């Protein structure tokens, strides 16, 4: 994002009551506080961690050297380096652009890589030449909250606030598959917007101290002498055995 959109995002977060701390590293997290590397302490009992994404553990099962965040190194054809006839796409892959920077782990990149992987698999089966990956960047956008967002359309047109939020909603509806899905999502969004209803809720309750039940005292084994006469005869009797006879 350009600097003006970064500043706009910071202002919108501040309007929501979010305090942004830049250039700070978390050194330790405890049950009632977060300790930063510079010594500052943030008292809190709730910590939500969203720093970075790691690739699927499936990559570790393929037996090839992995890149940062556990990602599979792939050729520009999306074929996994070191494995023949194995293709991968999306967040699990590591592929660098012309400037030597890895492609970001975002949906547009994953979608275009998946389409290329399918095309190249079909090309190999048909004996045709494979194509290499070229990312068509249509821009980036992020929603911050209700009527709050930032958008960088085709990396040329900046949008902030309500219009960026509308653009984010419209794009997501267009990208959905099928009219029924679009109608369902639009209806849910409209209902949530009008009623301020939330689709996800977390119910938390305080739990009392755990109580340890005392161990039950084992009952002494009953001996034949301790049993009444009828019970003794019944319990001490041998179990009936079933016999089968084969008639030739």
XYZ file of C-alpha atoms in Angstrom, residues 2-4 24 27 43-44 46 55 60 108 133 150 165 202 205 217 220 225 248:
20
model
C 1.167 3.577 -0.609
C 1.808 5.740 2.414
C -1.459 7.689 2.146
C 7.667 -3.286 18.694
C 9.373 -10.796 24.028
C -1.792 -5.783 30.970
C -4.261 -8.172 29.351
C -6.679 -11.985 26.148
C 2.211 -23.437 5.072
C 6.923 -31.534 5.327
C -5.417 -13.836 -6.248
C 3.662 -18.199 -14.074
C -8.717 0.787 2.043
C -15.751 -0.748 1.695
C -17.943 -16.581 21.406
C -18.022 -18.530 31.167
C -12.222 -47.393 49.117
C -13.002 -56.415 50.181
C -17.468 -68.099 54.144
C -20.880 -88.036 10.874
